[in-house]
Amino acid sequence: ITAARVLDHCEAAGVPAWVGGMLDGGLGRAANLALAAHPAATVTGDISGTARFFTDDVVAFTAPVADDHGGRLRFAVPTAPGIGASIDPAALRRLTRHHETLTVT
């Protein structure tokens, strides 16, 4: 929500904005994609598929990808509420290296 508000301020001020990240997993990529669809995100973003950096991910990120044959990927922005990604519980269990439960009293 805060990132979208920043983009709202950029749009109101006429300031071009950039959204992206190089080493994000699927959840971060989905959030970047949702934010990059904001009208204020007018500078080409740095969003790619996670397979380039990760062989496995805890997120089932299913935004369709198309190659425009110029080496650029084009993502379809999800139109449903949310960021278009959900946690894969089996992958989360498989990839978790340490789990600890804290109880607040």
Short mmCIF file of N, CA and C in Angstrom, two decimals:
data_model
loop_
_atom_site.label_atom_id
_atom_site.label_comp_id
_atom_site.label_asym_id
_atom_site.label_seq_id
_atom_site.Cartn_x
_atom_site.Cartn_y
_atom_site.Cartn_z
N ILE A 1 0.83 -1.19 0.00
CA ILE A 1 0.00 0.00 0.00
C ILE A 1 0.88 1.25 0.00
N THR A 2 1.95 1.25 0.78
CA THR A 2 2.83 2.41 0.83
C THR A 2 3.47 2.67 -0.52
N ALA A 3 3.91 1.62 -1.20
CA ALA A 3 4.54 1.80 -2.51
C ALA A 3 3.54 2.39 -3.51
N ALA A 4 2.29 1.94 -3.45
CA ALA A 4 1.27 2.49 -4.35
C ALA A 4 1.02 3.96 -4.03
N ARG A 5 1.08 4.33 -2.75
CA ARG A 5 0.91 5.74 -2.38
C ARG A 5 2.06 6.59 -2.91
N VAL A 6 3.27 6.05 -2.85
CA VAL A 6 4.41 6.78 -3.42
C VAL A 6 4.17 7.01 -4.91
N LEU A 7 3.69 5.99 -5.60
CA LEU A 7 3.41 6.14 -7.03
C LEU A 7 2.29 7.16 -7.26
N ASP A 8 1.29 7.17 -6.37
CA ASP A 8 0.23 8.19 -6.47
C ASP A 8 0.82 9.59 -6.37
N HIS A 9 1.75 9.79 -5.44
CA HIS A 9 2.39 11.10 -5.28
C HIS A 9 3.23 11.45 -6.51
N CYS A 10 3.94 10.45 -7.04
CA CYS A 10 4.72 10.69 -8.26
C CYS A 10 3.82 11.13 -9.40
N GLU A 11 2.71 10.43 -9.55
CA GLU A 11 1.78 10.77 -10.63
C GLU A 11 1.24 12.19 -10.46
N ALA A 12 0.84 12.55 -9.23
CA ALA A 12 0.30 13.88 -8.98
C ALA A 12 1.33 14.97 -9.24
N ALA A 13 2.60 14.66 -8.99
CA ALA A 13 3.66 15.65 -9.17
C ALA A 13 4.26 15.61 -10.57
N GLY A 14 3.83 14.67 -11.40
CA GLY A 14 4.38 14.56 -12.74
C GLY A 14 5.79 14.00 -12.76
N VAL A 15 6.14 13.23 -11.74
CA VAL A 15 7.49 12.66 -11.62
C VAL A 15 7.48 11.24 -12.18
N PRO A 16 8.33 10.92 -13.14
CA PRO A 16 8.38 9.55 -13.66
C PRO A 16 8.90 8.60 -12.58
N ALA A 17 8.39 7.39 -12.59
CA ALA A 17 8.77 6.41 -11.56
C ALA A 17 9.20 5.10 -12.22
N TRP A 18 10.07 4.40 -11.50
CA TRP A 18 10.61 3.11 -11.95
C TRP A 18 10.26 2.08 -10.90
N VAL A 19 9.91 0.87 -11.31
CA VAL A 19 9.62 -0.23 -10.41
C VAL A 19 10.39 -1.45 -10.89
N GLY A 20 11.01 -2.17 -9.97
CA GLY A 20 11.69 -3.40 -10.35
C GLY A 20 12.65 -3.86 -9.29
N GLY A 21 13.29 -4.97 -9.56
CA GLY A 21 14.26 -5.54 -8.65
C GLY A 21 14.94 -6.72 -9.30
N MET A 22 16.22 -6.85 -9.11
CA MET A 22 16.97 -7.90 -9.80
C MET A 22 16.83 -9.28 -9.17
N LEU A 23 16.91 -9.36 -7.85
CA LEU A 23 16.99 -10.68 -7.23
C LEU A 23 15.76 -11.03 -6.40
N ASP A 24 14.61 -10.55 -6.80
CA ASP A 24 13.39 -10.88 -6.10
C ASP A 24 12.93 -12.28 -6.45
N GLY A 25 12.32 -12.95 -5.49
CA GLY A 25 11.67 -14.22 -5.75
C GLY A 25 10.30 -13.95 -6.35
N GLY A 26 9.50 -14.98 -6.47
CA GLY A 26 8.19 -14.86 -7.10
C GLY A 26 7.26 -13.87 -6.44
N LEU A 27 7.28 -13.82 -5.11
CA LEU A 27 6.39 -12.90 -4.40
C LEU A 27 6.79 -11.45 -4.70
N GLY A 28 8.08 -11.17 -4.65
CA GLY A 28 8.56 -9.82 -4.97
C GLY A 28 8.30 -9.46 -6.41
N ARG A 29 8.47 -10.43 -7.32
CA ARG A 29 8.22 -10.16 -8.75
C ARG A 29 6.76 -9.85 -8.99
N ALA A 30 5.87 -10.58 -8.31
CA ALA A 30 4.44 -10.33 -8.48
C ALA A 30 4.08 -8.94 -7.98
N ALA A 31 4.65 -8.55 -6.84
CA ALA A 31 4.39 -7.19 -6.32
C ALA A 31 4.94 -6.14 -7.27
N ASN A 32 6.14 -6.37 -7.80
CA ASN A 32 6.72 -5.43 -8.76
C ASN A 32 5.84 -5.29 -9.99
N LEU A 33 5.33 -6.40 -10.47
CA LEU A 33 4.47 -6.37 -11.66
C LEU A 33 3.20 -5.57 -11.39
N ALA A 34 2.58 -5.81 -10.24
CA ALA A 34 1.36 -5.07 -9.89
C ALA A 34 1.66 -3.58 -9.79
N LEU A 35 2.78 -3.21 -9.18
CA LEU A 35 3.13 -1.80 -9.05
C LEU A 35 3.53 -1.18 -10.39
N ALA A 36 4.19 -1.95 -11.23
CA ALA A 36 4.61 -1.44 -12.54
C ALA A 36 3.41 -1.12 -13.44
N ALA A 37 2.26 -1.68 -13.12
CA ALA A 37 1.05 -1.39 -13.90
C ALA A 37 0.42 -0.05 -13.50
N HIS A 38 0.91 0.56 -12.43
CA HIS A 38 0.40 1.85 -11.98
C HIS A 38 0.70 2.91 -13.05
N PRO A 39 -0.22 3.82 -13.30
CA PRO A 39 0.01 4.83 -14.34
C PRO A 39 1.26 5.68 -14.14
N ALA A 40 1.73 5.84 -12.90
CA ALA A 40 2.92 6.66 -12.65
C ALA A 40 4.21 5.92 -12.98
N ALA A 41 4.17 4.62 -13.11
CA ALA A 41 5.38 3.83 -13.41
C ALA A 41 5.65 3.94 -14.91
N THR A 42 6.22 5.07 -15.29
CA THR A 42 6.41 5.37 -16.72
C THR A 42 7.81 5.04 -17.23
N VAL A 43 8.74 4.74 -16.32
CA VAL A 43 10.09 4.35 -16.72
C VAL A 43 10.11 2.83 -16.81
N THR A 44 10.67 2.29 -17.87
CA THR A 44 10.68 0.84 -18.08
C THR A 44 11.23 0.12 -16.86
N GLY A 45 10.48 -0.82 -16.35
CA GLY A 45 10.85 -1.55 -15.14
C GLY A 45 11.84 -2.66 -15.41
N ASP A 46 12.37 -3.17 -14.34
CA ASP A 46 13.32 -4.28 -14.38
C ASP A 46 12.65 -5.49 -13.75
N ILE A 47 11.81 -6.15 -14.52
CA ILE A 47 11.05 -7.28 -14.02
C ILE A 47 11.27 -8.44 -14.99
N SER A 48 11.71 -9.55 -14.45
CA SER A 48 11.90 -10.73 -15.30
C SER A 48 11.37 -11.95 -14.58
N GLY A 49 11.36 -13.07 -15.26
CA GLY A 49 10.94 -14.31 -14.63
C GLY A 49 11.93 -14.73 -13.57
N THR A 50 11.46 -15.47 -12.57
CA THR A 50 12.34 -15.89 -11.48
C THR A 50 13.25 -17.05 -11.86
N ALA A 51 12.94 -17.76 -12.93
CA ALA A 51 13.73 -18.94 -13.31
C ALA A 51 15.18 -18.59 -13.64
N ARG A 52 15.44 -17.35 -13.99
CA ARG A 52 16.80 -16.94 -14.30
C ARG A 52 17.72 -17.02 -13.08
N PHE A 53 17.15 -16.78 -11.90
CA PHE A 53 17.94 -16.76 -10.67
C PHE A 53 17.62 -17.89 -9.70
N PHE A 54 16.42 -18.46 -9.81
CA PHE A 54 15.98 -19.47 -8.85
C PHE A 54 15.48 -20.71 -9.60
N THR A 55 15.88 -21.88 -9.12
CA THR A 55 15.37 -23.11 -9.72
C THR A 55 14.07 -23.54 -9.06
N ASP A 56 13.81 -23.04 -7.87
CA ASP A 56 12.59 -23.37 -7.14
C ASP A 56 12.18 -22.13 -6.36
N ASP A 57 10.89 -21.96 -6.14
CA ASP A 57 10.39 -20.77 -5.46
C ASP A 57 9.21 -21.19 -4.60
N VAL A 58 8.91 -20.43 -3.56
CA VAL A 58 7.77 -20.73 -2.69
C VAL A 58 6.48 -20.14 -3.22
N VAL A 59 6.56 -19.45 -4.33
CA VAL A 59 5.39 -18.78 -4.89
C VAL A 59 5.03 -19.39 -6.24
N ALA A 60 3.76 -19.63 -6.40
CA ALA A 60 3.26 -20.06 -7.70
C ALA A 60 2.89 -18.79 -8.47
N PHE A 61 3.87 -18.18 -9.10
CA PHE A 61 3.68 -16.93 -9.85
C PHE A 61 3.35 -17.32 -11.27
N THR A 62 2.12 -17.07 -11.68
CA THR A 62 1.66 -17.61 -12.95
C THR A 62 1.30 -16.56 -13.99
N ALA A 63 1.83 -15.35 -13.86
CA ALA A 63 1.53 -14.34 -14.87
C ALA A 63 2.07 -14.83 -16.22
N PRO A 64 1.21 -14.87 -17.23
CA PRO A 64 1.69 -15.32 -18.55
C PRO A 64 2.82 -14.43 -19.07
N VAL A 65 3.78 -15.06 -19.70
CA VAL A 65 4.94 -14.34 -20.23
C VAL A 65 5.01 -14.58 -21.73
N ALA A 66 5.29 -13.55 -22.47
CA ALA A 66 5.48 -13.68 -23.91
C ALA A 66 6.78 -13.01 -24.30
N ASP A 67 7.55 -13.62 -25.17
CA ASP A 67 8.79 -13.03 -25.68
C ASP A 67 8.42 -12.31 -26.97
N ASP A 68 8.81 -11.04 -27.06
CA ASP A 68 8.47 -10.28 -28.28
C ASP A 68 9.52 -10.50 -29.37
N HIS A 69 10.38 -11.50 -29.16
CA HIS A 69 11.43 -11.89 -30.11
C HIS A 69 12.51 -10.83 -30.27
N GLY A 70 12.50 -9.85 -29.38
CA GLY A 70 13.57 -8.85 -29.34
C GLY A 70 14.35 -9.01 -28.05
N GLY A 71 14.13 -10.15 -27.37
CA GLY A 71 14.81 -10.39 -26.11
C GLY A 71 14.08 -9.81 -24.91
N ARG A 72 12.95 -9.17 -25.13
CA ARG A 72 12.18 -8.59 -24.03
C ARG A 72 11.02 -9.50 -23.69
N LEU A 73 10.76 -9.62 -22.40
CA LEU A 73 9.61 -10.40 -21.94
C LEU A 73 8.47 -9.44 -21.65
N ARG A 74 7.30 -9.87 -21.95
CA ARG A 74 6.10 -9.08 -21.66
C ARG A 74 5.23 -9.92 -20.73
N PHE A 75 4.89 -9.35 -19.59
CA PHE A 75 4.06 -10.03 -18.60
C PHE A 75 2.63 -9.53 -18.70
N ALA A 76 1.69 -10.43 -18.56
CA ALA A 76 0.29 -10.03 -18.46
C ALA A 76 0.04 -9.65 -17.00
N VAL A 77 -0.47 -8.46 -16.76
CA VAL A 77 -0.74 -8.00 -15.41
C VAL A 77 -2.06 -8.62 -14.95
N PRO A 78 -2.04 -9.30 -13.80
CA PRO A 78 -3.29 -9.89 -13.28
C PRO A 78 -4.34 -8.81 -13.07
N THR A 79 -5.59 -9.13 -13.35
CA THR A 79 -6.67 -8.16 -13.21
C THR A 79 -7.51 -8.39 -11.96
N ALA A 80 -7.32 -9.52 -11.29
CA ALA A 80 -8.05 -9.81 -10.06
C ALA A 80 -7.40 -9.06 -8.90
N PRO A 81 -8.13 -8.85 -7.82
CA PRO A 81 -7.53 -8.20 -6.65
C PRO A 81 -6.30 -8.99 -6.16
N GLY A 82 -5.35 -8.27 -5.59
CA GLY A 82 -4.13 -8.92 -5.10
C GLY A 82 -2.99 -8.71 -6.07
N ILE A 83 -1.92 -9.49 -5.87
CA ILE A 83 -0.74 -9.32 -6.71
C ILE A 83 -0.53 -10.47 -7.69
N GLY A 84 -1.47 -11.42 -7.74
CA GLY A 84 -1.37 -12.49 -8.73
C GLY A 84 -0.43 -13.61 -8.35
N ALA A 85 -0.14 -13.75 -7.07
CA ALA A 85 0.76 -14.82 -6.61
C ALA A 85 0.21 -15.42 -5.34
N SER A 86 0.47 -16.69 -5.16
CA SER A 86 0.08 -17.35 -3.92
C SER A 86 1.20 -18.27 -3.48
N ILE A 87 1.31 -18.47 -2.17
CA ILE A 87 2.35 -19.33 -1.61
C ILE A 87 2.03 -20.78 -1.94
N ASP A 88 3.02 -21.52 -2.38
CA ASP A 88 2.91 -22.96 -2.63
C ASP A 88 3.33 -23.65 -1.32
N PRO A 89 2.38 -24.16 -0.53
CA PRO A 89 2.71 -24.74 0.77
C PRO A 89 3.74 -25.87 0.69
N ALA A 90 3.66 -26.71 -0.32
CA ALA A 90 4.62 -27.82 -0.44
C ALA A 90 6.03 -27.28 -0.70
N ALA A 91 6.15 -26.29 -1.56
CA ALA A 91 7.46 -25.69 -1.83
C ALA A 91 7.99 -24.98 -0.59
N LEU A 92 7.10 -24.32 0.15
CA LEU A 92 7.53 -23.64 1.37
C LEU A 92 8.10 -24.64 2.37
N ARG A 93 7.43 -25.77 2.55
CA ARG A 93 7.94 -26.81 3.46
C ARG A 93 9.28 -27.35 2.95
N ARG A 94 9.38 -27.60 1.66
CA ARG A 94 10.59 -28.18 1.07
C ARG A 94 11.78 -27.23 1.15
N LEU A 95 11.54 -25.94 1.02
CA LEU A 95 12.62 -24.96 0.96
C LEU A 95 12.94 -24.30 2.31
N THR A 96 12.13 -24.55 3.32
CA THR A 96 12.39 -23.97 4.64
C THR A 96 13.57 -24.66 5.29
N ARG A 97 14.55 -23.86 5.68
CA ARG A 97 15.77 -24.41 6.31
C ARG A 97 15.66 -24.40 7.83
N HIS A 98 14.89 -23.51 8.38
CA HIS A 98 14.73 -23.43 9.83
C HIS A 98 13.35 -22.90 10.14
N HIS A 99 12.74 -23.48 11.14
CA HIS A 99 11.40 -23.05 11.54
C HIS A 99 11.41 -22.90 13.05
N GLU A 100 10.90 -21.79 13.52
CA GLU A 100 10.83 -21.56 14.96
C GLU A 100 9.50 -20.86 15.26
N THR A 101 8.87 -21.31 16.31
CA THR A 101 7.60 -20.71 16.72
C THR A 101 7.84 -19.89 17.98
N LEU A 102 7.42 -18.64 17.96
CA LEU A 102 7.54 -17.75 19.10
C LEU A 102 6.16 -17.52 19.70
N THR A 103 6.08 -17.56 21.01
CA THR A 103 4.82 -17.31 21.69
C THR A 103 4.94 -16.04 22.49
N VAL A 104 4.02 -15.14 22.30
CA VAL A 104 4.01 -13.88 23.03
C VAL A 104 3.01 -14.03 24.18
N THR A 105 3.48 -13.69 25.36
CA THR A 105 2.58 -13.80 26.53
C THR A 105 2.26 -12.46 27.09
#
